[in-house]
Coordinates of C-alpha atoms and ligand atoms in Angstrom, one line a residue:
M182 CA -6.5 2.8 30.9
S183 CA -6.4 0.7 33.7
L184 CA -2.6 -0.6 34.5
A185 CA -1.6 -3.6 36.5
T186 CA 1.6 -5.9 36.6
V187 CA 0.4 -9.2 34.7
P188 CA 2.9 -12.0 34.7
V189 CA 4.7 -12.9 31.7
Q190 CA 7.5 -15.2 30.2
A191 CA 11.0 -13.7 29.8
A192 CA 10.9 -14.4 26.3
T193 CA 7.9 -12.2 25.8
A194 CA 8.9 -8.9 24.3
V195 CA 5.6 -7.4 24.4
A196 CA 1.9 -8.3 26.1
L197 CA -1.3 -6.4 25.5
T198 CA -3.6 -7.9 27.8
G199 CA -7.6 -6.9 27.2
V200 CA -6.8 -4.0 25.1
A201 CA -10.0 -2.2 23.5
K202 CA -10.5 0.8 21.3
S203 CA -13.3 2.6 19.8
F204 CA -13.8 5.6 17.5
G205 CA -17.0 7.2 18.6
A206 CA -19.8 4.4 17.7
V207 CA -17.2 2.2 16.0
R208 CA -15.7 -0.6 17.9
A209 CA -12.0 -0.9 16.4
L210 CA -10.7 -3.4 18.4
S211 CA -13.0 -5.7 21.0
P212 CA -11.0 -6.6 24.1
V213 CA -7.7 -8.6 22.6
D214 CA -4.9 -10.1 24.0
F215 CA -1.6 -9.8 22.0
T216 CA 1.7 -11.1 22.4
L217 CA 4.9 -10.8 20.8
R218 CA 8.1 -13.0 21.5
A219 CA 11.7 -12.1 21.7
G220 CA 13.4 -13.0 18.5
E221 CA 9.9 -13.2 16.6
C222 CA 9.0 -11.9 13.4
L223 CA 4.7 -12.1 13.7
G224 CA 2.6 -11.6 10.8
L225 CA -0.6 -9.6 11.4
V226 CA -3.4 -10.0 8.6
G227 CA -6.9 -9.6 8.2
H228 CA -9.5 -7.6 6.0
N229 CA -9.6 -3.9 5.5
G230 CA -10.7 -2.2 8.4
A231 CA -10.1 -5.3 10.9
G232 CA -8.3 -3.3 13.2
K233 CA -4.7 -4.4 12.7
S234 CA -3.1 -0.9 12.4
T235 CA -5.6 0.1 15.3
L236 CA -3.7 -2.5 17.2
M237 CA -0.3 -1.6 16.4
N238 CA -1.1 2.1 16.9
L239 CA -1.6 1.3 20.6
L240 CA 1.5 -0.5 20.9
A241 CA 3.4 2.5 19.0
G242 CA 2.0 4.7 21.2
V243 CA -0.1 6.6 18.7
L244 CA -3.3 5.8 20.1
Q245 CA -4.4 5.3 23.7
P246 CA -6.5 2.7 24.6
D247 CA -9.7 2.6 26.1
E248 CA -8.9 -0.4 28.4
G249 CA -6.2 -2.8 28.9
V250 CA -3.0 -3.6 30.2
F251 CA 0.5 -3.4 28.7
T252 CA 3.6 -5.1 29.5
L253 CA 7.1 -4.6 27.5
H254 CA 10.1 -6.5 27.9
G255 CA 8.7 -7.9 31.5
E256 CA 7.9 -4.3 32.8
A257 CA 4.3 -3.3 33.5
I258 CA 3.7 0.2 31.8
G259 CA 2.7 2.2 35.2
G260 CA 1.8 5.6 33.6
A261 CA 0.8 7.1 30.3
Y262 CA 2.0 5.3 27.3
D263 CA 2.7 7.4 24.3
V264 CA 4.9 7.5 21.1
R265 CA 8.0 8.7 23.7
S266 CA 7.6 5.9 26.0
A267 CA 7.1 3.7 22.9
H268 CA 10.5 4.8 21.5
R269 CA 12.3 4.4 24.6
F270 CA 11.0 0.8 25.2
G271 CA 12.6 0.2 21.5
V272 CA 9.4 0.1 19.8
R273 CA 9.3 1.8 16.1
C274 CA 6.8 1.8 13.6
V275 CA 6.7 2.1 9.8
F276 CA 3.6 3.8 9.0
Q277 CA 1.2 2.8 6.2
E278 CA 0.5 6.4 5.3
L279 CA 3.8 7.4 5.3
S280 CA 4.8 9.9 8.2
L281 CA 7.9 11.8 6.4
C282 CA 7.8 15.7 6.1
P283 CA 8.0 15.9 2.4
N284 CA 10.0 19.6 2.4
L285 CA 12.8 18.0 4.3
S286 CA 15.7 16.0 3.3
I287 CA 16.0 12.1 4.1
A288 CA 18.9 12.9 6.9
E289 CA 16.6 15.9 8.4
N290 CA 13.7 13.4 8.3
T291 CA 16.0 11.1 10.4
R292 CA 16.8 13.6 13.0
I293 CA 13.2 14.3 13.2
A294 CA 12.4 10.4 14.6
H295 CA 15.8 10.5 16.6
P296 CA 16.3 13.4 18.7
S297 CA 19.2 12.0 20.3
I298 CA 21.1 13.1 17.0
R299 CA 22.2 16.5 18.1
G300 CA 24.8 19.2 17.9
L301 CA 27.2 20.5 15.7
G302 CA 27.4 18.1 12.8
W303 CA 24.0 16.3 13.3
R304 CA 22.9 16.4 10.0
R305 CA 26.0 14.6 8.6
A306 CA 25.6 12.1 11.6
A307 CA 21.8 11.7 10.7
A308 CA 22.8 11.0 7.0
R309 CA 25.7 8.5 7.8
L310 CA 23.1 6.6 10.0
V311 CA 20.2 6.3 7.9
G312 CA 22.5 6.1 4.8
A313 CA 24.3 2.9 6.4
K314 CA 20.6 1.5 7.2
L315 CA 19.5 1.7 3.7
D316 CA 22.8 0.3 2.4
E317 CA 22.1 -2.6 4.6
I318 CA 18.5 -3.1 3.8
F319 CA 18.2 -2.3 0.1
P320 CA 21.8 -2.3 -1.0
G321 CA 22.0 -0.5 -4.5
H322 CA 19.2 2.1 -3.3
G323 CA 21.2 4.9 -5.1
L324 CA 19.6 7.4 -2.5
A325 CA 21.1 10.9 -1.7
M326 CA 20.8 11.7 1.9
D327 CA 20.2 15.6 1.1
T328 CA 17.4 14.7 -1.3
P329 CA 13.7 16.5 -0.2
V330 CA 11.7 13.6 0.5
G331 CA 8.9 15.3 -1.5
N332 CA 11.0 14.9 -4.7
L333 CA 11.2 11.3 -4.4
P334 CA 8.4 8.7 -5.8
I335 CA 6.5 6.8 -3.3
G336 CA 8.7 3.3 -3.4
Q337 CA 11.6 5.3 -2.3
R338 CA 10.0 7.3 0.2
Q339 CA 8.7 3.8 1.8
M340 CA 12.2 2.9 1.9
V341 CA 13.3 6.0 3.8
E342 CA 10.5 5.1 6.3
I343 CA 11.8 1.6 6.6
A344 CA 15.4 2.6 7.2
R345 CA 14.6 5.6 9.5
A346 CA 12.5 3.1 11.5
F347 CA 15.3 0.4 11.9
T348 CA 18.3 3.1 12.7
E349 CA 19.5 3.2 15.8
T350 CA 21.3 5.9 17.9
R351 CA 22.0 5.2 21.8
D352 CA 18.2 4.2 21.5
K353 CA 17.9 0.6 20.3
A354 CA 15.3 -0.8 17.8
L355 CA 13.8 -3.8 19.7
V356 CA 10.2 -4.1 18.3
V357 CA 9.7 -3.0 15.0
I358 CA 6.2 -2.8 13.4
L359 CA 5.9 -2.7 9.7
D360 CA 2.3 -1.7 8.4
E361 CA 2.4 -2.4 4.7
P362 CA 5.8 -2.2 4.4
T363 CA 6.3 -3.4 0.9
S364 CA 2.9 -1.8 -0.6
S365 CA 5.0 0.7 -3.0
L366 CA 8.1 -1.5 -3.4
D367 CA 8.9 -3.8 -6.3
A368 CA 9.5 -7.2 -6.1
T369 CA 13.5 -6.5 -5.6
A370 CA 13.0 -4.3 -3.0
A371 CA 10.4 -6.4 -1.3
S372 CA 12.4 -9.3 -1.0
Q373 CA 15.8 -7.5 0.1
L374 CA 13.4 -6.2 2.8
V375 CA 12.2 -9.7 3.8
S376 CA 16.1 -10.9 3.8
F377 CA 16.7 -8.1 6.4
V378 CA 13.7 -8.4 8.6
R379 CA 15.0 -12.4 9.1
R380 CA 18.2 -11.1 10.0
F381 CA 16.9 -8.6 12.2
V382 CA 15.2 -11.1 14.5
A383 CA 17.8 -13.4 14.1
G384 CA 19.3 -11.7 17.5
E385 CA 16.6 -11.3 20.3
R386 CA 14.9 -8.3 18.5
S387 CA 11.2 -8.8 17.2
A388 CA 9.2 -7.5 14.4
V389 CA 5.2 -7.6 13.4
V390 CA 4.5 -7.4 9.7
I391 CA 1.0 -6.4 8.5
S392 CA 0.4 -7.2 5.2
H393 CA -2.3 -8.0 2.4
K394 CA 0.6 -10.2 0.5
I395 CA -0.1 -13.3 1.7
D396 CA 2.9 -15.1 0.2
E397 CA 5.2 -12.2 1.7
V398 CA 3.6 -13.1 5.3
L399 CA 4.3 -17.0 4.8
A400 CA 7.7 -16.0 3.6
A401 CA 8.8 -13.4 6.2
T402 CA 7.0 -14.7 9.5
D403 CA 7.3 -17.2 12.4
R404 CA 3.5 -17.1 13.3
V405 CA 0.6 -15.6 12.2
L406 CA -2.1 -13.6 14.0
V407 CA -5.6 -13.2 11.9
M408 CA -7.9 -10.5 12.6
R409 CA -11.5 -10.1 12.0
D410 CA -14.1 -7.4 12.8
G411 CA -11.7 -6.3 15.8
R412 CA -10.6 -9.4 17.0
I413 CA -8.1 -11.8 16.5
V414 CA -9.7 -15.1 15.2
A415 CA -6.5 -17.3 14.6
D416 CA -3.4 -17.5 16.1
R417 CA -0.7 -20.3 14.7
P418 CA 2.7 -20.8 13.8
T419 CA 3.3 -19.8 10.0
G420 CA 4.1 -23.2 9.1
A421 CA 0.8 -24.4 10.3
F422 CA -1.3 -22.1 7.9
S423 CA -1.2 -22.3 3.8
R424 CA -2.4 -19.2 1.5
E425 CA -5.9 -20.9 1.4
T426 CA -6.5 -21.1 5.1
I427 CA -5.2 -17.5 5.9
V428 CA -7.6 -16.3 3.4
A429 CA -10.4 -18.3 4.7
A430 CA -9.5 -17.2 8.5
M431 CA -9.8 -13.7 7.2
G432 CA -13.3 -14.7 6.2
H433 CA -12.6 -14.2 2.3
A434 CA -14.0 -16.5 -0.3
A435 CA -11.4 -19.0 -1.8
E436 CA -9.4 -17.0 -4.6
Q437 CA -9.9 -18.0 -8.2
R438 CA -7.8 -16.5 -11.1
V439 CA -9.9 -14.4 -13.6
A440 CA -9.6 -15.6 -17.1
A441 CA -7.0 -13.6 -18.5
A442 CA -6.8 -12.3 -22.5
A443 CA -10.1 -11.7 -24.0
A444 CA -9.3 -13.4 -27.3
G445 CA -9.7 -10.9 -30.0
A446 CA -9.4 -7.9 -27.7
R447 CA -6.8 -5.9 -29.9
S448 CA -9.0 -5.8 -33.0
G449 CA -11.0 -2.6 -31.3
P450 CA -9.7 0.9 -32.1
A451 CA -7.0 2.1 -30.7
V452 CA -7.8 4.1 -27.5
V453 CA -4.7 5.5 -26.8
T454 CA -0.9 5.6 -28.4
V455 CA 2.0 6.6 -27.3
A456 CA 5.2 7.0 -29.8
S457 CA 8.6 5.6 -28.9
A458 CA 10.7 8.4 -27.2
D459 CA 14.0 7.1 -29.2
A460 CA 15.2 3.8 -31.0
A461 CA 15.8 2.3 -27.6
S462 CA 11.9 2.3 -26.5
L463 CA 9.0 0.5 -28.0
P464 CA 5.8 2.2 -28.6
L465 CA 2.5 1.7 -26.6
A466 CA -0.8 0.9 -28.1
A467 CA -4.2 -0.2 -26.2
H468 CA -7.2 -0.8 -27.8
K469 CA -10.7 -0.7 -27.0
G470 CA -11.5 -3.4 -24.2
E471 CA -7.8 -4.0 -23.6
I472 CA -6.3 -4.6 -20.1
I473 CA -2.6 -3.5 -20.3
G474 CA -0.3 -4.0 -17.8
L475 CA 3.1 -1.9 -17.0
A476 CA 5.6 -3.8 -15.2
G477 CA 9.4 -3.3 -14.4
L478 CA 11.1 -2.3 -11.2
A479 CA 9.4 0.7 -9.7
G480 CA 10.3 4.3 -10.6
H481 CA 11.2 3.3 -14.2
G482 CA 8.8 5.5 -15.7
Q483 CA 5.6 3.5 -15.4
T484 CA 3.8 6.3 -13.4
S485 CA 5.0 9.3 -15.0
L486 CA 3.7 7.4 -18.7
L487 CA 0.5 7.4 -16.6
L488 CA 0.4 10.9 -15.8
R489 CA 1.7 12.0 -19.2
V490 CA -1.2 10.2 -20.5
H491 CA -3.8 11.8 -18.3
E492 CA -2.5 15.0 -19.1
A493 CA -2.7 14.5 -22.9
A494 CA -6.3 13.5 -22.5
R495 CA -6.7 17.4 -21.8
R496 CA -4.3 19.1 -23.9
R497 CA -1.8 18.1 -26.6
R498 CA 1.3 16.4 -25.7
P499 CA 3.7 15.3 -28.2
G500 CA 3.6 11.6 -29.3
I501 CA 0.6 10.8 -27.1
A502 CA -3.1 10.7 -28.8
V503 CA -5.7 9.9 -26.4
H504 CA -9.3 9.2 -27.8
S505 CA -11.4 8.8 -25.0
A506 CA -12.2 10.6 -21.5
V507 CA -9.6 9.5 -19.2
A508 CA -10.0 8.4 -15.3
L509 CA -7.0 7.8 -12.9
V510 CA -6.8 5.4 -9.6
A511 CA -4.0 7.0 -7.9
G512 CA -1.4 5.1 -6.1
D513 CA -0.1 7.6 -4.0
R514 CA -3.4 8.5 -2.5
Q515 CA -2.1 10.9 0.4
A516 CA -0.5 12.8 -2.5
D517 CA -2.8 12.5 -5.3
G518 CA -5.7 10.5 -4.2
V519 CA -7.8 11.5 -1.1
F520 CA -9.6 14.9 -0.4
P521 CA -8.7 15.0 3.3
L522 CA -11.3 17.4 4.5
W523 CA -14.2 15.5 2.4
S524 CA -16.4 12.7 3.1
I525 CA -16.3 9.1 1.8
E526 CA -19.3 9.8 -0.6
R527 CA -17.8 13.2 -1.9
N528 CA -14.4 11.5 -2.4
M529 CA -16.0 9.1 -4.6
S530 CA -18.3 11.3 -6.6
P531 CA -16.3 14.0 -8.4
R532 CA -15.7 11.8 -11.5
W533 CA -19.3 11.1 -11.7
L534 CA -21.1 14.7 -11.0
R535 CA -21.7 15.6 -14.7
H536 CA -23.4 13.1 -15.0
L537 CA -25.8 13.5 -12.0
T538 CA -26.5 17.0 -12.8
R539 CA -30.1 17.9 -13.8
R540 CA -30.6 21.5 -14.8
G541 CA -27.5 22.7 -13.2
L542 CA -27.9 21.0 -10.0
I543 CA -26.5 18.2 -8.4
D544 CA -29.0 15.2 -8.0
L545 CA -27.8 14.6 -4.3
G546 CA -30.4 11.4 -4.3
A547 CA -28.6 9.9 -7.3
E548 CA -25.0 10.8 -5.7
R549 CA -26.2 8.9 -2.5
G550 CA -27.6 6.2 -4.4
R551 CA -24.4 5.7 -6.4
A552 CA -22.1 6.0 -3.4
E553 CA -24.0 3.3 -1.7
D554 CA -23.9 0.9 -4.4
W555 CA -20.1 1.1 -4.5
R556 CA -19.8 1.0 -0.9
K557 CA -21.6 -2.4 -1.0
R558 CA -19.9 -3.8 -4.5
L559 CA -16.4 -3.0 -2.6
A560 CA -17.5 -4.1 0.9
L561 CA -16.3 -0.8 2.0
V562 CA -16.1 -1.3 5.7
C563 CA -17.6 2.5 7.3
K564 CA -20.3 3.5 9.3
S565 CA -21.8 5.7 7.2
I566 CA -20.8 7.0 3.7
E567 CA -20.9 10.7 5.0
S568 CA -18.3 10.0 7.6
P569 CA -14.9 11.6 7.0
I570 CA -12.6 9.6 4.5
L571 CA -9.6 10.0 6.9
S572 CA -11.8 7.8 9.5
L573 CA -11.5 5.2 6.7
S574 CA -8.7 2.6 7.2
G575 CA -6.2 2.8 4.5
G576 CA -7.5 -0.2 2.1
N577 CA -10.9 1.5 2.5
Q578 CA -9.6 5.0 1.5
Q579 CA -8.1 3.0 -1.4
K580 CA -11.6 1.4 -2.4
A581 CA -13.2 4.8 -2.4
L582 CA -10.8 5.8 -5.3
F583 CA -11.6 2.8 -7.0
A584 CA -15.1 3.8 -6.7
R585 CA -14.3 7.3 -8.1
A586 CA -12.8 5.9 -11.1
L587 CA -14.8 2.8 -11.9
G588 CA -18.1 4.6 -11.5
S589 CA -17.3 7.3 -13.8
P590 CA -18.0 7.0 -17.4
A591 CA -14.3 7.5 -19.0
G592 CA -13.4 5.0 -21.5
L593 CA -10.0 4.8 -20.5
V594 CA -8.9 4.0 -16.7
L595 CA -5.6 5.0 -15.6
M596 CA -4.2 2.8 -12.6
D597 CA -1.0 3.2 -10.8
D598 CA -0.2 0.5 -8.7
P599 CA -4.0 0.9 -7.2
M600 CA -4.5 -2.1 -4.9
R601 CA -1.9 -0.7 -2.4
G602 CA -3.2 -1.7 1.0
V603 CA -6.3 -3.5 -0.6
D604 CA -7.5 -6.7 1.3
V605 CA -7.5 -10.0 -0.8
G606 CA -11.2 -10.6 -1.1
T607 CA -11.6 -7.0 -2.1
K608 CA -8.7 -7.7 -4.7
Q609 CA -10.8 -10.5 -6.4
E610 CA -13.8 -8.4 -6.7
V611 CA -11.9 -5.7 -8.1
Y612 CA -10.4 -7.9 -10.3
R613 CA -13.7 -9.3 -11.8
L614 CA -15.0 -5.9 -11.9
I615 CA -12.0 -5.0 -14.2
R616 CA -12.4 -7.8 -16.6
G617 CA -16.2 -7.1 -17.0
E618 CA -15.7 -3.5 -17.3
A619 CA -13.0 -4.8 -20.3
E620 CA -15.5 -7.0 -21.8
G621 CA -18.1 -4.0 -21.8
G622 CA -15.5 -1.7 -24.0
R623 CA -13.2 0.0 -21.5
T624 CA -9.5 0.0 -21.8
F625 CA -7.3 -0.3 -18.6
L626 CA -3.6 0.7 -18.6
W627 CA -2.6 -0.9 -15.1
Y628 CA 0.8 -0.2 -13.7
T629 CA 1.2 -2.7 -10.8
T630 CA 4.6 -4.0 -8.6
E631 CA 2.3 -7.5 -7.8
M632 CA 3.6 -9.8 -10.2
D633 CA 0.3 -11.8 -9.6
E634 CA -1.7 -9.2 -11.2
L635 CA -0.2 -9.2 -14.7
F636 CA -1.7 -12.3 -15.1
H637 CA -4.8 -10.3 -15.2
C638 CA -3.9 -8.5 -18.3
D639 CA -4.1 -8.9 -22.1
R640 CA -0.6 -7.8 -22.7
V641 CA 2.5 -6.4 -20.8
Y642 CA 4.8 -3.6 -21.6
V643 CA 8.1 -3.7 -19.3
F644 CA 10.0 -0.6 -18.7
H645 CA 13.6 0.2 -17.8
D646 CA 15.2 3.3 -17.1
G647 CA 12.2 5.3 -18.5
R648 CA 11.8 3.1 -22.0
I649 CA 9.3 0.4 -22.8
V650 CA 12.0 -2.5 -23.3
R651 CA 9.6 -5.4 -24.1
E652 CA 6.0 -6.1 -25.0
I653 CA 4.9 -9.5 -23.7
A654 CA 1.2 -11.1 -24.7
A655 CA -0.8 -12.6 -22.1
A656 CA 0.0 -16.3 -23.6
D657 CA 3.9 -15.7 -23.4
L658 CA 3.9 -14.2 -19.9
T659 CA 6.1 -15.6 -17.2
E660 CA 7.7 -14.2 -14.2
E661 CA 11.1 -14.7 -15.6
R662 CA 10.5 -13.0 -18.8
V663 CA 9.3 -9.9 -17.0
V664 CA 12.3 -9.9 -14.6
Q665 CA 14.8 -10.4 -17.3
A666 CA 13.2 -7.5 -19.3
S667 CA 13.2 -5.4 -16.2
F668 CA 16.9 -5.5 -16.4
E669 CA 17.1 -5.0 -20.4
Q670 CA 18.8 -1.5 -21.7
A671 CA 17.0 -1.8 -25.2
P672 CA 14.0 -2.9 -26.8
A673 CA 14.2 -7.2 -27.4
G674 CA 11.1 -7.0 -29.5
S675 CA 7.8 -9.1 -28.4
A676 CA 8.4 -12.0 -26.6
P677 CA 8.6 -15.1 -28.9
Ligands
ATP281 N1 -9.2 8.0 13.3 C1 -10.4 7.5 13.2 N2 -11.7 7.7 13.3 C2 -12.8 6.7 12.9 N3 -12.7 5.4 13.2 C3 -11.4 4.8 12.7 C4 -10.1 5.6 13.0 N4 -9.0 5.0 12.8 C5 -9.5 3.6 12.3 N5 -11.1 3.6 12.4 C6 -11.8 2.6 12.2 O1 -11.5 1.5 12.9 C7 -11.7 0.1 12.1 C8 -10.3 -0.7 12.0 O2 -9.4 0.3 11.5 P1 -7.8 -0.2 11.3 O3 -7.2 0.9 10.6 O4 -7.4 -0.7 12.3 O5 -8.2 -1.3 10.1 P2 -7.1 -2.2 9.5 O6 -7.1 -3.4 9.8 O7 -5.6 -1.5 9.7 O8 -7.5 -1.9 7.7 P3 -6.5 -2.0 6.4 O9 -6.0 -3.3 6.2 O10 -7.7 -1.3 5.3 O11 -5.3 -0.9 6.8 C9 -12.1 0.6 11.1 O12 -13.6 0.6 10.9 C10 -11.8 2.2 10.8 O13 -12.8 2.9 10.0

């Protein structure tokens, strides 16, 4: 990187001037100028693969720029800039692909990010610091600091990653980057985080929020930068944007709500039934052609139900009957989704292969053709579908998982909060696809933490504490009903 001093205003916390980054032939970032002011919460939005994470990984010292000048808190960086230098300047990052070690406890993971916690009793000190931060950001989180992180569901892991980034020792957190911080949080935790970030920047500290949840960006930020194909294409105070103008600046067509509830969808045969576990839980049934939403606070049994149904398709599970082949779109793509050493194409095709086999041999041409078709349908941004899956941005990896499930012949598709990190334009395409597939007779069980997505469902089951406490038909669905039911201890029957 070429280094020189650039003049900056006193209130500028970060100025990156003319920074560019390529990965081989992929130009991830054209030279861009980026500034972040002290006391500001900046929203960074753009389509999947626009270059948001790359730009922030440069600021976090994870990647080195090909060219450009860095100035932090008025000081021009005069040498190599890496993760350690970023930490010294108070730059912290909450990564989209969580960076916690699964075999270590919450306290031990905190120590890794904060080397100044040392000496006798470091574990207790780390537990106290991160525990206090969790209490401050997510009151009522209920986490024990000696729990191995790998035992936590993804939403709680995301909370730990966030609290760890904001934890302060003698090293202060001055600039915190949050890359898709609420992608696995339910609405309550997400709004706790937004309130905390507003308090955080009320002093002279700054935050950058990367998100595909546009309403959240509008609520949390002071200014919004829109990126497109490695460039910054719009930079305005948040108040000067609306949801529609942000979506348009990203290069997406205007959003349209897909018609909900296919009339009479329920009349088909049951594809899956789950008996009630006890008197405090309702049974579940999904019929051919139905889109069934699973709602409630994160971690209240929705994912575990999907996994039990998935297992029941292979071997008998008490109380669950599955009358179809199943495909799963994993929500925790790092743990359950991608095959990290395989190409994009190979990651898409495992569920299709049986149908692409001729005389015991895989028809590679057909596999390639189908993968190319899904690449186009989902606007997957990549140089080639033969590239490694890990060369894709997070949202594009998620699209490959969609292609794997939707391209399979399975009659029942299980979706575990599958839109994590997927951009607004692709979501619209996927919603249309799901509705079209349902009309063609496919059944969907769809757990989502995004309230808006429940309105694409024909019926919704609300979970609390591992039980189904409410069934709501599309016609009766309101946000208030879902929120109210999320805190119910026992079934209240169908909505009136
Ligand atoms: N390690 C890598 N190797 C090759 N290409 C990469 C690598 N990391 C990122 N890219 C490419 O750089 C481009 C920008 O990716 P980036 O992750 O910055 O996008 P993004 O805007 O954060 O997307 P998303 O919303 O999906 O997270 C993409 O085309 C991506 O495929």
